[in-house]
Each structure stands twice: as structure tokens, then as C-alpha cells.
Coordinates of C-alpha atoms in Angstrom, one line a residue:
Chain O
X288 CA 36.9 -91.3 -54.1
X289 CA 40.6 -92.2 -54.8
X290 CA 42.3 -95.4 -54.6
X291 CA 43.4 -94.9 -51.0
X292 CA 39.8 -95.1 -50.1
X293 CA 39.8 -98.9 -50.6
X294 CA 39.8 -101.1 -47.9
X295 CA 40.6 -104.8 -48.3
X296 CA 37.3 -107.0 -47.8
X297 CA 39.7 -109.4 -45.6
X298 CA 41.3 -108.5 -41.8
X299 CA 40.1 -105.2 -41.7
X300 CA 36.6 -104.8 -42.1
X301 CA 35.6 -108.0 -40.4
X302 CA 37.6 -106.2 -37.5
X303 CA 35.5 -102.8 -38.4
X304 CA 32.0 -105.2 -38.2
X305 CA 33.4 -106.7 -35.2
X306 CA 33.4 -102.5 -33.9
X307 CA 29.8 -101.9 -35.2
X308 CA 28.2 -104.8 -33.7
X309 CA 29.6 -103.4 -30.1
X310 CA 28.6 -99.9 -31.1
X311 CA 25.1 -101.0 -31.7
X312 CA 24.7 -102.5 -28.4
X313 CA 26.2 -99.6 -26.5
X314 CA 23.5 -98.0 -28.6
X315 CA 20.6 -99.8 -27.5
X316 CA 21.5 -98.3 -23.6
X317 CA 19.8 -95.1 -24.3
X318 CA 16.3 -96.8 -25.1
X319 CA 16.7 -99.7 -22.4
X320 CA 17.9 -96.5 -19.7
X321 CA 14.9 -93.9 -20.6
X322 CA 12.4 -97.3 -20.2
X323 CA 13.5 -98.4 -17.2
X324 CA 13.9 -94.6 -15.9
X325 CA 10.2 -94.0 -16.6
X326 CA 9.0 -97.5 -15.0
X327 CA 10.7 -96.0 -11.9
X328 CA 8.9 -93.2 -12.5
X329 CA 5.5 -94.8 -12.9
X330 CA 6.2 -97.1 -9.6
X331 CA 7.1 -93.9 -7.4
X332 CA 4.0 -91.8 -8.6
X333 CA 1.4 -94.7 -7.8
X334 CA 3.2 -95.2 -4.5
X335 CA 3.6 -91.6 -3.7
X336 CA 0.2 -89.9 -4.9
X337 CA -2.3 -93.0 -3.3
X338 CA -4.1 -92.8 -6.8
X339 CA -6.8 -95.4 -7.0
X340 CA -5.1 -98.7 -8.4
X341 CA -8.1 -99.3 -10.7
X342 CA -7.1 -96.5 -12.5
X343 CA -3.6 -97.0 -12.4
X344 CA -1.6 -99.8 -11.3
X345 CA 2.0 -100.0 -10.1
X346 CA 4.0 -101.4 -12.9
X347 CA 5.4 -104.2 -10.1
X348 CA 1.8 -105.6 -9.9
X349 CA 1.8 -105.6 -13.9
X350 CA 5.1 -107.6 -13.7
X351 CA 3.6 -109.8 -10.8
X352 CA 0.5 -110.4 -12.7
X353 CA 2.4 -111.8 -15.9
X354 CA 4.8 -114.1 -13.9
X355 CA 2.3 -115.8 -11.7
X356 CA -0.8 -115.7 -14.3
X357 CA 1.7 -116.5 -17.5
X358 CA -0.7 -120.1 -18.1
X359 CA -3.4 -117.5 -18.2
X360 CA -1.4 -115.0 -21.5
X361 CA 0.5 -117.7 -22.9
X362 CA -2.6 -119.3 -24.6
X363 CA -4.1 -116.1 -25.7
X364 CA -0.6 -114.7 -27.0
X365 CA 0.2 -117.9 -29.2
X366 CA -3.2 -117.4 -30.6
X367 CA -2.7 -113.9 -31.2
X368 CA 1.3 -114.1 -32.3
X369 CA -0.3 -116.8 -35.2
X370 CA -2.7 -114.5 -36.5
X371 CA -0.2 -111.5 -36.9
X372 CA 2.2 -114.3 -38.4
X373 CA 0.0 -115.7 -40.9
X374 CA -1.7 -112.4 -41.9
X375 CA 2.1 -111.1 -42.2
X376 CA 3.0 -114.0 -44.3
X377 CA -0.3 -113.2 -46.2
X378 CA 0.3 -109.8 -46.6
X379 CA 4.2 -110.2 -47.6
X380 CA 2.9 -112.8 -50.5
X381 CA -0.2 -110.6 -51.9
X382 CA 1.9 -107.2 -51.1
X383 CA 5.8 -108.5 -53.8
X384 CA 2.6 -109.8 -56.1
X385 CA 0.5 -106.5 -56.3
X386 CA 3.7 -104.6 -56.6
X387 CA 4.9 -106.9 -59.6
X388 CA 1.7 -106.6 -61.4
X389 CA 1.3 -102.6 -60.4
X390 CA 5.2 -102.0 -62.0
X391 CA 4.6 -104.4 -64.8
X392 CA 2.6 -102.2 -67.3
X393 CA 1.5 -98.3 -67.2
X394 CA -1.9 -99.4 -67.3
X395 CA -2.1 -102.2 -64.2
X396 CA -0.3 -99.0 -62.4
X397 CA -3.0 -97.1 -63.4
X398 CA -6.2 -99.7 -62.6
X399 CA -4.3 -101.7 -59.8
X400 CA -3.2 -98.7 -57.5
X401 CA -6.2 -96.3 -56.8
X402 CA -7.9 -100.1 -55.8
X403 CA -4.9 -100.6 -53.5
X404 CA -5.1 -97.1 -51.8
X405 CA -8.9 -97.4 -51.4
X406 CA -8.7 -100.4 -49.7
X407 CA -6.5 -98.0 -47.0
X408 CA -8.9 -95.0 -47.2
X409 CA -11.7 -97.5 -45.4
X410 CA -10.3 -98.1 -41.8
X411 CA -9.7 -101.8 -40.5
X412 CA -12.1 -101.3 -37.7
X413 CA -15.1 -100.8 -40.7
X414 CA -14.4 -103.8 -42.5
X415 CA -13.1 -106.2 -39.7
X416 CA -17.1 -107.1 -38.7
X417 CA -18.0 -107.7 -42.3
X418 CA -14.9 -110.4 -42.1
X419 CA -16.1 -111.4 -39.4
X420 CA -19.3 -111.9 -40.5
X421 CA -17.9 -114.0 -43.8
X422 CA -15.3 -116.2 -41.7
X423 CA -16.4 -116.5 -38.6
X424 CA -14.9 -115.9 -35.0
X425 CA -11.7 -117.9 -35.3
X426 CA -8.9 -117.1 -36.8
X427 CA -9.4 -116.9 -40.1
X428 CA -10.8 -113.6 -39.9
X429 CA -8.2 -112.1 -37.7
X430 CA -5.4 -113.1 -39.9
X431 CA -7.2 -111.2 -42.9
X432 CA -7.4 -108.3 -40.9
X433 CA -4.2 -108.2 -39.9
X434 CA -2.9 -109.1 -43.7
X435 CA -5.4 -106.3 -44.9
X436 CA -3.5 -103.9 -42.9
X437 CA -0.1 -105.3 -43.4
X438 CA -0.1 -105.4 -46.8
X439 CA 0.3 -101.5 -47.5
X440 CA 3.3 -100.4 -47.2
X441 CA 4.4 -103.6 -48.6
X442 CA 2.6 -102.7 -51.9
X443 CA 4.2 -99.5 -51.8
X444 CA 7.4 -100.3 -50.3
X445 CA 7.6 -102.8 -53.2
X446 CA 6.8 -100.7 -55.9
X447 CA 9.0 -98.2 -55.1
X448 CA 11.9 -100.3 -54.9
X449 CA 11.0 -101.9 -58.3
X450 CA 10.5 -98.9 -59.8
X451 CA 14.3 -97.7 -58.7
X452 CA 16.2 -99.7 -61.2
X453 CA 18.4 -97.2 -63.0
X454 CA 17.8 -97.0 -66.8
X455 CA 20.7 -97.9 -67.7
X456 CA 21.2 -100.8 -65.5
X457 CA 18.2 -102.3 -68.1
X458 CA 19.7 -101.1 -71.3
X459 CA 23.0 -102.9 -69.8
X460 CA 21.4 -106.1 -69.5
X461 CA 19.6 -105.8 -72.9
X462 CA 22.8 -105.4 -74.3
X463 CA 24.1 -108.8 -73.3
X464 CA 21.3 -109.6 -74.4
X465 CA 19.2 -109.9 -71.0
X466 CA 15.0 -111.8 -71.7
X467 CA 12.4 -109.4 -69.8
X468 CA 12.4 -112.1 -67.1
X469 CA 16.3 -112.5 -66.7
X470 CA 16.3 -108.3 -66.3
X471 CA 13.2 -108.6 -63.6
X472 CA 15.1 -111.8 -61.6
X473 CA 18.9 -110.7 -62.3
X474 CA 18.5 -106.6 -61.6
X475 CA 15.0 -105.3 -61.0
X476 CA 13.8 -107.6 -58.3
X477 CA 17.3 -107.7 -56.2
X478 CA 17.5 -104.1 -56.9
X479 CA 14.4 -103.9 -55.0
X480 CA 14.5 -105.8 -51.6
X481 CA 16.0 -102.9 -49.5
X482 CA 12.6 -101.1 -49.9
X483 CA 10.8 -104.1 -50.1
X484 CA 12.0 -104.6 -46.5
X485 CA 11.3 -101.4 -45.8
X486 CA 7.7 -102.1 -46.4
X487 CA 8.2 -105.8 -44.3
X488 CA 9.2 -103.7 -41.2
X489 CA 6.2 -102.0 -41.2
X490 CA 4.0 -104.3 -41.9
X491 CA 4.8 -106.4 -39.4
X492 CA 4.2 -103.9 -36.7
X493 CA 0.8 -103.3 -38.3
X494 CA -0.2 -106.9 -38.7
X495 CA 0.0 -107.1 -34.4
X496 CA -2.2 -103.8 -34.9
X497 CA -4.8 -105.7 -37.5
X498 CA -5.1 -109.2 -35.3
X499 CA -5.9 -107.4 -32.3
X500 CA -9.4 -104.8 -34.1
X501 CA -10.1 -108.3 -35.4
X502 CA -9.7 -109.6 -32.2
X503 CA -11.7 -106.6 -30.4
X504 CA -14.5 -107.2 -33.2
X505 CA -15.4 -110.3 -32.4
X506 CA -13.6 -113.2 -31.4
X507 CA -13.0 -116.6 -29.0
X508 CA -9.7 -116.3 -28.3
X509 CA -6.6 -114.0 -28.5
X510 CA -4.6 -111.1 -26.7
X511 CA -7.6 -108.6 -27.8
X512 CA -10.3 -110.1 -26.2
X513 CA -8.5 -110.9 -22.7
X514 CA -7.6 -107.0 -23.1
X515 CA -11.4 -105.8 -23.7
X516 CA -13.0 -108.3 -21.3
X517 CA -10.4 -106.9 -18.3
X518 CA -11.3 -103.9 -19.5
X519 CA -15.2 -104.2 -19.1
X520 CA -14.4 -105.9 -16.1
X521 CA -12.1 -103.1 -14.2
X522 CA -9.0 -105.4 -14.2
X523 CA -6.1 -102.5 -14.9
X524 CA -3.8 -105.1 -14.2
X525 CA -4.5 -107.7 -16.4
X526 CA -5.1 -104.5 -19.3
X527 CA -1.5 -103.8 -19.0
X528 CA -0.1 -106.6 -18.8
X529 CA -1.7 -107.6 -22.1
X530 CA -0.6 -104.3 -23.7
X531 CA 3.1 -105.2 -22.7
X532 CA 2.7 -108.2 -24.4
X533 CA 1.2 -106.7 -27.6
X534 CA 4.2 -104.1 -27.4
X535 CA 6.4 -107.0 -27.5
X536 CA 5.4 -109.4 -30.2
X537 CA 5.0 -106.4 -32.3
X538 CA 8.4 -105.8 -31.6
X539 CA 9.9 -109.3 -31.7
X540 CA 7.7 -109.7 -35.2
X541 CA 9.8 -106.2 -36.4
X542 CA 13.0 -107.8 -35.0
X543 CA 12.6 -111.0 -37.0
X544 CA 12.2 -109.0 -40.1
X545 CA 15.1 -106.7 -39.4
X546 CA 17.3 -110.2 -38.8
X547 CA 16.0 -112.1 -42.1
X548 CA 17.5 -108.3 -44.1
X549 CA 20.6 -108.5 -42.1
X550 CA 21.1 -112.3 -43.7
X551 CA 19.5 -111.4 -46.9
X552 CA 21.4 -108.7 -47.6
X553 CA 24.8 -109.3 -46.8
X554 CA 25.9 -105.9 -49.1
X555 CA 24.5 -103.6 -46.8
X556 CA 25.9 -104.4 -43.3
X557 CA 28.5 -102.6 -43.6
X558 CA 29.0 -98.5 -44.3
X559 CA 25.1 -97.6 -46.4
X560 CA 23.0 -96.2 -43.4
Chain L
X139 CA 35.7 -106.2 -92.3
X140 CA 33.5 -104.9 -89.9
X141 CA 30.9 -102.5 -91.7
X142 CA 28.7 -100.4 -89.7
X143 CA 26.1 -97.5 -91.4
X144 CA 23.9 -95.8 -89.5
X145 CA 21.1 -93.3 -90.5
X146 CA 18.0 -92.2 -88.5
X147 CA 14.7 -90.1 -89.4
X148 CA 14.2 -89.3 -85.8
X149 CA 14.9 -85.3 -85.4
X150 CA 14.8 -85.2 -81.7
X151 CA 17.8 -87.8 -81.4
X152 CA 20.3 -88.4 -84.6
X153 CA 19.7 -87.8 -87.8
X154 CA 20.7 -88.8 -91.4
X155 CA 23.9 -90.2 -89.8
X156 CA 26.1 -92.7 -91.7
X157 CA 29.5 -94.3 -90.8
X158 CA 31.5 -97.2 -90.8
X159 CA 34.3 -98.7 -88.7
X160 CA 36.7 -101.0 -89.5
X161 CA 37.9 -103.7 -87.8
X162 CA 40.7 -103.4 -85.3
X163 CA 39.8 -99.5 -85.4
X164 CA 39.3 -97.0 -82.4
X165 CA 36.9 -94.5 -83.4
X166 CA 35.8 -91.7 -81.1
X167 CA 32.7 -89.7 -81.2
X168 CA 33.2 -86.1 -79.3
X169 CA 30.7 -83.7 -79.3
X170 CA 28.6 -81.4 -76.1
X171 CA 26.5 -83.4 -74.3
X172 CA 23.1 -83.6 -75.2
X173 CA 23.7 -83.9 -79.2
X174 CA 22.7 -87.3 -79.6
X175 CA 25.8 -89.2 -78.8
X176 CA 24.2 -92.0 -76.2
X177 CA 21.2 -92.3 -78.5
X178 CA 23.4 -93.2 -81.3
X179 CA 25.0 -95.8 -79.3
X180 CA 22.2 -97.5 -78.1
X181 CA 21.2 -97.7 -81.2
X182 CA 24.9 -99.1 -82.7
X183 CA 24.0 -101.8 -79.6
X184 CA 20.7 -102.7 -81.1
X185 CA 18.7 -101.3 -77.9
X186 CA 16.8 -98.8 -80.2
X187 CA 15.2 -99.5 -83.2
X188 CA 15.9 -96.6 -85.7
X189 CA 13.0 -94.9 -86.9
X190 CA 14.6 -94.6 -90.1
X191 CA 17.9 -96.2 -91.4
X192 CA 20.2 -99.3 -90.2
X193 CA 22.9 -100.5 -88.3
X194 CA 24.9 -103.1 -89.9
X195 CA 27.4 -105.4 -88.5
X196 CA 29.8 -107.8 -90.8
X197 CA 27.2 -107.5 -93.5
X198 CA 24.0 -108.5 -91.2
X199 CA 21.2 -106.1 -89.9
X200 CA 21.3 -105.7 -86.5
X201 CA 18.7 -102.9 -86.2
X202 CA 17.1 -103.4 -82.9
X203 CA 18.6 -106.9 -82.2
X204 CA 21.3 -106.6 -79.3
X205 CA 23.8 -109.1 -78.4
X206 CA 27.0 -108.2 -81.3
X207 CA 28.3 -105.8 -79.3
X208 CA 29.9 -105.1 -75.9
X209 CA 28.7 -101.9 -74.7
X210 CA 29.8 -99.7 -71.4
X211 CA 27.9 -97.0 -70.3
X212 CA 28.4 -94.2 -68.7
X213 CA 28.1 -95.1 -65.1
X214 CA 29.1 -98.3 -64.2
X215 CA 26.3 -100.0 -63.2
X216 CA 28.0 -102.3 -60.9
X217 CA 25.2 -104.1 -59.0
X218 CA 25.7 -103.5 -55.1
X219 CA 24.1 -106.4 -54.1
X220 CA 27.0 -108.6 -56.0
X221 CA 30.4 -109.2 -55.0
X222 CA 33.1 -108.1 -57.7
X223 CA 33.6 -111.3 -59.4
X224 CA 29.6 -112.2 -59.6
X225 CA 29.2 -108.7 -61.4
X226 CA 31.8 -108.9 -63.9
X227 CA 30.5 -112.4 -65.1
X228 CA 27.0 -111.1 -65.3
X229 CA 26.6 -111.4 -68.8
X230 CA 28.3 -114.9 -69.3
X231 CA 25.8 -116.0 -67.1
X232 CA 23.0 -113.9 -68.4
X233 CA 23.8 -115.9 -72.1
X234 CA 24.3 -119.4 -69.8
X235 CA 28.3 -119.9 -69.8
X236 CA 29.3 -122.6 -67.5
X237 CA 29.2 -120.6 -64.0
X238 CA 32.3 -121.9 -63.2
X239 CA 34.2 -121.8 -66.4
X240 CA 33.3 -118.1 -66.5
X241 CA 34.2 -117.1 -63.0
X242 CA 37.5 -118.7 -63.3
X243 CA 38.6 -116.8 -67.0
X244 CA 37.3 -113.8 -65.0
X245 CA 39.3 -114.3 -62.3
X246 CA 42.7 -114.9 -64.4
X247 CA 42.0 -111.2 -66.0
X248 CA 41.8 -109.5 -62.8
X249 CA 45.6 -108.4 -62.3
X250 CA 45.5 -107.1 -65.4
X251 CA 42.4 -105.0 -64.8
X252 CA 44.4 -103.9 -61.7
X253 CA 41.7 -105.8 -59.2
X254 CA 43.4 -108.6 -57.9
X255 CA 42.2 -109.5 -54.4
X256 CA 39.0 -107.7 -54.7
X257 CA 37.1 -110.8 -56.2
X258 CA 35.0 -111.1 -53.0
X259 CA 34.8 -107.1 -52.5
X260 CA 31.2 -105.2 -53.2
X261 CA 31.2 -102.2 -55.1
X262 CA 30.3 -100.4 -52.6
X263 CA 34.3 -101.1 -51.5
X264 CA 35.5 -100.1 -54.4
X265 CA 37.0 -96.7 -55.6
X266 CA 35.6 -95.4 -58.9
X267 CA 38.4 -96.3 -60.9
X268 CA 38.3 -99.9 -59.7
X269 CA 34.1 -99.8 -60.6
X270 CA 35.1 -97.9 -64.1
X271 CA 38.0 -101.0 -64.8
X272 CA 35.2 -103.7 -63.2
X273 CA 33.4 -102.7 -65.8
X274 CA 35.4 -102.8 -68.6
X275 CA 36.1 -106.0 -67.9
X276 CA 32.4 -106.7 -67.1
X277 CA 32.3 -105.6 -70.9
X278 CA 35.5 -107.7 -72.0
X279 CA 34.5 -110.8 -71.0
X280 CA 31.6 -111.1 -73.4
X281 CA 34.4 -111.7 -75.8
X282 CA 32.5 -109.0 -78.4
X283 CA 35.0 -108.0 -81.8
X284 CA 32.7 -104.7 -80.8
X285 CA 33.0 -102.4 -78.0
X286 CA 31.3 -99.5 -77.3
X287 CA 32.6 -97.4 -74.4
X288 CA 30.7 -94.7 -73.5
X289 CA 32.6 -91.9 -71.4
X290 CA 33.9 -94.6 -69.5
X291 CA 35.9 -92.1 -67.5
X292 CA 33.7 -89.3 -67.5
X293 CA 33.0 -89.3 -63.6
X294 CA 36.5 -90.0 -62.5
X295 CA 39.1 -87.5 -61.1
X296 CA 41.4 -86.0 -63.5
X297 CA 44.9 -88.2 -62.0
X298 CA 42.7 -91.7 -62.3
X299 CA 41.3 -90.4 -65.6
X300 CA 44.9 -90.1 -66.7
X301 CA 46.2 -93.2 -65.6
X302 CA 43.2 -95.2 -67.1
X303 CA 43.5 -93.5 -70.7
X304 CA 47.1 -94.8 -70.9
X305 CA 46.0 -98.4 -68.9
X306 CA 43.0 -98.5 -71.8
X307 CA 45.7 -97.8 -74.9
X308 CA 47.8 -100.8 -73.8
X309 CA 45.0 -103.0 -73.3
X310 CA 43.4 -102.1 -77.1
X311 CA 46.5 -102.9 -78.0
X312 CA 46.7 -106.4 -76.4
X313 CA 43.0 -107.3 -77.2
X314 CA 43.0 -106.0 -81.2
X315 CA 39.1 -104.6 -80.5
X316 CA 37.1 -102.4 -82.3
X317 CA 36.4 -99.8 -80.0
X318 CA 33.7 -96.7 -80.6
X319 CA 34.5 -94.4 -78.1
X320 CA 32.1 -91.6 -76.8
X321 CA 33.9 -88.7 -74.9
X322 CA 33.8 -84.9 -74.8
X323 CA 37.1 -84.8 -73.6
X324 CA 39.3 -83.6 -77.4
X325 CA 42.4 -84.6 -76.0
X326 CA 41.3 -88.1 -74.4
X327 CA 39.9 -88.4 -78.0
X328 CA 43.0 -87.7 -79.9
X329 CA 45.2 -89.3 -77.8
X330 CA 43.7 -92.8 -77.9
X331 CA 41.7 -92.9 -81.3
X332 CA 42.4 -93.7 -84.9
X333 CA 40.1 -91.6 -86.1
X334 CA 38.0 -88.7 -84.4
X335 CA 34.1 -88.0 -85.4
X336 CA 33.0 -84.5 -84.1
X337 CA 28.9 -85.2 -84.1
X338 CA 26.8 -82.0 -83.1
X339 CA 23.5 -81.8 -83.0
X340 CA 20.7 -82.1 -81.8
X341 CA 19.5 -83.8 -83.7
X342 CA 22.7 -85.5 -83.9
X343 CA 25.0 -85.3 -87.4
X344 CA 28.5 -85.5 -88.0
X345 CA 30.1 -82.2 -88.6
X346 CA 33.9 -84.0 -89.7
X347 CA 36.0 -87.1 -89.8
X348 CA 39.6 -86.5 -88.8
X349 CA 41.8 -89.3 -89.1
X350 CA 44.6 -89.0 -85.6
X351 CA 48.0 -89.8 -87.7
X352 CA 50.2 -89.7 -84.5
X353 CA 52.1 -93.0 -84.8
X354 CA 51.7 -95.8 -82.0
X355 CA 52.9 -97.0 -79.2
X356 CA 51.8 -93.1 -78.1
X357 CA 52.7 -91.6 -74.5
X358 CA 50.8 -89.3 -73.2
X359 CA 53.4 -86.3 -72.5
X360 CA 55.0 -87.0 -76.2
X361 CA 51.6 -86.7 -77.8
X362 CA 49.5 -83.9 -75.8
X363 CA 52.9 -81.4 -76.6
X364 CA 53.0 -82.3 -80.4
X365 CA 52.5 -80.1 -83.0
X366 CA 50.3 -82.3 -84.8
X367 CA 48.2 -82.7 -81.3
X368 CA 47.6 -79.2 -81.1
X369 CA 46.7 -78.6 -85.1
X370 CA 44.0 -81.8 -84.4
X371 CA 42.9 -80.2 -80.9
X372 CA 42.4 -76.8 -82.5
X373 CA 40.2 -78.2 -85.7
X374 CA 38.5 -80.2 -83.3
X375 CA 37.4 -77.6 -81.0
X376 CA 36.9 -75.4 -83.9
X377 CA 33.9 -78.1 -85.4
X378 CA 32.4 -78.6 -82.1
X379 CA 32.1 -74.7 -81.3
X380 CA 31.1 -74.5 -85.2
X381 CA 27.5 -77.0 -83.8
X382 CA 27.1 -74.3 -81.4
X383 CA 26.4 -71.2 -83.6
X384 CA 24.8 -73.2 -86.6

């Protein structure tokens, strides 16, 4: 890099941001085309073949279904959106606090992590009726399933990014001289938060994932149950149109992560991709 | 009087090593990498404890206790997620300064660290030798009598590296530091320094003292053509490729 490689942090590259932001919108029309190409698709083939609609319905009826039905979904989603929230938020909290304890000292890496990984080994859909047999069929249950799957690749995502703090960086701040705690909250932990996001992103596509097994398990309410009682009762319709709105909040949940970085982390907008 | 002595017991790093600097001097330690140079220096800083030995400063023991000295490492360590002016400060705030106080004195060195108008840039905007001067003045600011610079300009193209060495001699001039300098560049050693230490190793020992009588103010194309440059370049190399043999 040479000096010409500078670029004032005024005019210019607010103009250059100004550039990225359209580019990433004119980037989003290859997702939004292909979706909408293979909903045409789907619409066509049910109209064309005659297949049996209990086995597939026409996307329009899906559509139909959600707009004159919503007072039917919007109940179950809230309930189901509040689970995945709270077992997020759960997850987010016990996920930074594992990962602190697991980098603190060789030997909490050593008894902390195999725990951490077992609890992965055993899948959500073994342990979600044993929660719901502790907490009962509300929602208590269903946000510590969807924390217990959430909080993963937080853990990890988190103890990677602690882990990454240059040597040196710490022997710089000892030098000053930096306390333990001023090197963990000044370099180590800020250091982190790009792979602690990481971890966030995922998690919060999983939590959606955890609420609804907890949800199929047993439950009184919530996306999951109108999807496996529709299901029992040979409602396709109603099926899809509560997997649309799974496919959603899991996506609005990943979006909301994906905004809180963009404000968090104001250093890599620009350029680091 | 600044008086520094160093000796270790540890074979794998530096051993038996014992110096002093004075105050106001610019020492330079050359030698291949790997001989023990950076371990000495963290020591110097008080980051290591010496397994054998101690590192004295102005008559105190400072073995293991940092905080006398300012010390710049290799890379620049520059952290990205801080804009120029909240990195240089970082260890005026790390001791507690007045946030305010500290960002202003910063701010009033910045032309003459060549960064003015950068104060809201991240180092990720930066060329490398903007991040190598940051940090020099990262390392300035803590107001140490001590500096330890340690291949400050190592990374950097040879044209930047040129222009910095000169930028550097008039700013030890201006500030009256006592600098240790690592390098493993002979001529960047000679042409800045007082005095030259060739340390080989490992472990880590000093093979010869040779004081640089070029007078001062020096420029660069005056001094690297001299005579007396090239008898100092040719001992020097001559020690260093002595290490490698022995």
C-alpha cells in the first residue's frame, strides 16, 4: 500500500457508501427474480398437471389463505416470533458468557467445551419433551428449546473471536500498562464482535428452528402446532402458508441481527468483505 | 542518567546480556531474526520477568513491572474498530488522562506526524506508513523518557521506509528521547543511532558495541556514501555473519 492509496474519510467515501448501498439492492434482484420465477413455476404446474390440491396447492391459494385468515396466523406467529426472541436473547446472553468463561483459563476450555459440544451431539427433538415435561406447555419450554439450539454457534462464534486477539495487541496494552480487565474490555472483547455476530446470525435462524420442535412437542399455542394440526388434518393450505411465515420470521430475526452489526460496527461498512 | 542492565539465565531466549543506555541516546540492536531481539525488549518493557538477571531503570528495578517505557512493536497494532484519533490516545486513556485533554494534545501533534485530517479515518483507511507514524505517535504521547521501537519500519516499502528513517531523525531530535531501536536493517542502524549493538544468538548475546561517530544533523545520501559508513557497515555485517558460523 502506498500513500496514494488513501482516501479522505470526508466527500468521497460517503459518495462510495452512497454507491454500495444502490449496489446492494440491485443485488438483491437475483434472489427476489429466481423466487418469484419459481412461484410462477409452482402456479403453472398445479394448473397444468390437475395434481390433487391436497397434495399440492397453487401458491395463489397459499397467498389467499394468509390474507383472508391473517386473524387466524397473527396470534399463533406473535406467540411463536416471542419464543424465538426470548430464546435468542437467552441464548445470546448464556452463549458471550460461556465463551468468556471457556477463553478465560486453559482449564475452563478444557472442562467447559466438551460439556458445550455434548449438549449439540443430543438433538433438540430428544430433549424438547423432557423440557416439556419440567416447564410445561407454554412458553417457557419453547424458548429453552429454541435458546438451547441458538446458543451454539454463539459459544463458538464467540470463542473464536476472543481467541483472535493478536499477541502483541496484549503485550501493547500491558505495556501502557493495561489491568487484565482493561485488555478484555479495551482489545479482546471489541476485537471479538465480528465473529461474535457471526455466531448471532446463526443463531437466530436456529432459534425459529428450536421454538417450532418445541412447539411440535407439545404445546397450546404457536406456528408449530397450527402447522402439525393442518397437517393431521389434510389442510396443505394452511401447512404452507405457516411454513411461509416460519421462512419469514427466521428471516426478519437474521435481518435484525445483520442491522444491529451494521450500527455496531461502524469500521466495517465499508471495503472488509 | 538513565541506567539500564540486563542479564537473563533463560537459554532459549537471551542470555547473560548486560547493557546500559544513557539518557538522550539512540541505541540500536541489529541482529537475524530469531536471535532474541523481541524477547529482550519485552523484557526492557517489563512484560517478561527474567528468569535470571534485571532490568534497571534510573536506579529502580523494573523487572516484570511495565509502564516506564514506551514501546512499539513490530506491527502496528492499530485497532480497526477505532477511528485514528481514539487509537493513538489509547494509552492516556488506558492510565485515565482526561479524555478530552488527551484527544486534544493528540490532535495538535498530528501535522507533525504527517496525519492531519485523518483524525476521524480507521486504519483500515490508512496506508502503512500513516499506521507505522499512528503508532509512533500512539507511542509518543505516553510522554515515556524511554522508547523502544521495534522494526518500526520493517513491513514498509523501501521509498516510505526511506522517507520515515529521515522523518524519525528529526523528530529524536526535537523530542531528546532515549530510543532503543531493533532493526536488521545495518544501514537504517547506522544512519540513525549513536551507538550500534550487533546481538546474535540464540540464545541472544551481544557480539560488539560500536559507537556511530558520524556527526549530526546527518542526511541520508552524505552518510550512506561515507567512508566511515562503509568501514561501520562492513564490521557490522562482519559480527552478524561471525553469529552465524559460531
Amino acid at each position: 500500500m502506498t500513500a496514494t492509496d488513501v482516501q479522505a474519510p470526508a466527500g468521497p467515501s460517503r459518495m462510495r457508501r452512497g454507491a454500495q448501498q444502490a449496489g446492494k439492492s440491485v443485488r438483491l434482484l437475483p434472489a427476489v427474480g429466481l423466487f418469484l420465477l419459481l412461484l410462477v413455476g409452482w402456479e403453472v404446474y398445479v394448473q397444468v398437471s390437475g395434481i390433487n390440491s391436497l397434495l399440492l396447492p397453487p401458491p395463489s391459494a397459499v397467498a389467499e389463505s394468509l390474507w383472508t385468515d391473517w386473524q387466524i396466523y397473527e396470534p399463533e406467529l406473535l406467540v411463536t416470533l416471542r419464543e424465538a426472541v426470548f430464546g435468542f436473547l437467552l441464548a445470546t446472553v448464556v452463549g458471550i458468557g460461556l465463551a468468556i468463561i471457556i477463553t478465560s483459563t486453559k482449564v475452563m476450555r478444557l472442562a467447559v467445551y466438551p460439556l458445550v459440544i455434548a449438549s449439540q451431539a443430543v438433538p433438540i427433538i430428544a430433549i424438547a419433551p423432557l423440557l416439556i415435561l419440567w416447564f410445561g406447555f407454554g412458553e417457557t419450554s419453547k424458548v429453552l428449546a429454541a435458546a438451547l439450539v441458538a446458543f451454539f454457534p454463539i459459544v463458538v462464534g464467540a470463542a473464536a473471536g476472543l481467541d483472535s486477539l493478536d499477541s502483541g495487541a496484549v503485550s501493547l496494552m500491558r505495556s501502557f500498562p493495561a489491568s487484565r480487565s482493561q485488555v478484555f474490555l479495551k482489545a479482546r472483547l471489541p476485537n471479538a464482535l465480528p465473529q461474535i455476530f457471526s455466531g448471532l446470525r446463526v443463531g437466530a435462524v436456529l432459534a425459529v428452528i428450536g421454538a417450532i420442535v418445541g412447539e411440535f412437542v407439545g404445546a397450546d399455542q404457536g406456528l408449530g402446532l397450527l402447522l402439525a394440526r393442518a397437517n393431521s388434518m389434510l389442510q396443505p393450505v394452511t401447512v404452507f402458508a405457516c411454513i411461509v411465515l416460519l421462512a419469514l420470521l427466521g428471516m426478519v430475526l437474521f435481518l435484525c441481527v445483520v442491522v444491529v452489526e451494521w450500527l455496531v460496527l461502524p469500521w466495517r461498512r465499508g471495503g472488509q468483505r | 542518567m538513565c541506567g539500564l542492565q540486563v542479564s537473563f539465565g533463560d537459554f532459549t531466549a537471551v542470555q547473560d546480556l548486560t547493557f546500559e543506555v544513557q539518557r538522550g541516546e539512540f541505541l540500536s540492536i541489529v541482529g537475524r531474526s530469531g536471535c532474541g531481539k523481541t524477547s529482550l525488549f519485552n523484557a526492557v518493557a517489563g512484560l517478561l520477568k527474567p528468569y535470571a538477571g534485571t532490568v534497571e531503570y534510573r536506579g529502580d528495578d523494573v523487572s516484570g513491572r511495565p509502564g516506564h517505557a514506551g514501546y512499539m512493536l513490530q506491527r502496528d497494532h492499530l485497532f480497526p474498530w477505532k477511528k485514528l484519533l481514539d487509537n493513538v490516545v489509547i494509552g492516556l486513556d488506558v492510565l485515565g488522562s482526561n479524555r478530552k485533554a488527551s484527544r486534544e494534545k493528540a490532535r495538535a501533534l498530528l501535522p507533525r506526524f504527517g496525519l492531519e485530517g485523518f483524525q476521524d479515518a480507521y486504519p483500515g483507511q490508512l496506508s502503512g506508513g500513516m499506521k507505522q507514524r499512528a503508532a509512533l505517535l500512539r507511542t509518543v504521547l505516553l510522554d515515556r523518557d524511554l522508547l523502544l521501537l521495534d522494526e518500526p519500519f520493517g513491513a514498509l516499502d523501501a521509498i516510505t521506509r526511506g522517507e520515515l528513517q529521515a522523518w524519525l531523525l528529526d523528530l529524536c531530535d526535537e523530542l531528546q528521547k532515549t530510543v532503543l531501536f531493533i532493526t536488521h536493517d545495518v544501514e537504517e542502524a547506522i544512519y540513525l543511532s549513536d551507538r550500534v549493538m550487533v546481538m546474535n544468538g540464540p540464545p541472544g548475546h551481544i557480539a560488539d558495541t560500536v559507537a556511530v561517530d558520524i556527526p549530526r544533523p546527518r542526511h541520508f545520501a552524505d552518510v550512506v556514501t561515507s567512508q566511515r559508513f562503509t568501514e561501520l557497515k562492513h564490521r557490522l555485517l562482519d559480527d552478524i555473519s561471525a553469529g552465524r558460523t559460531a
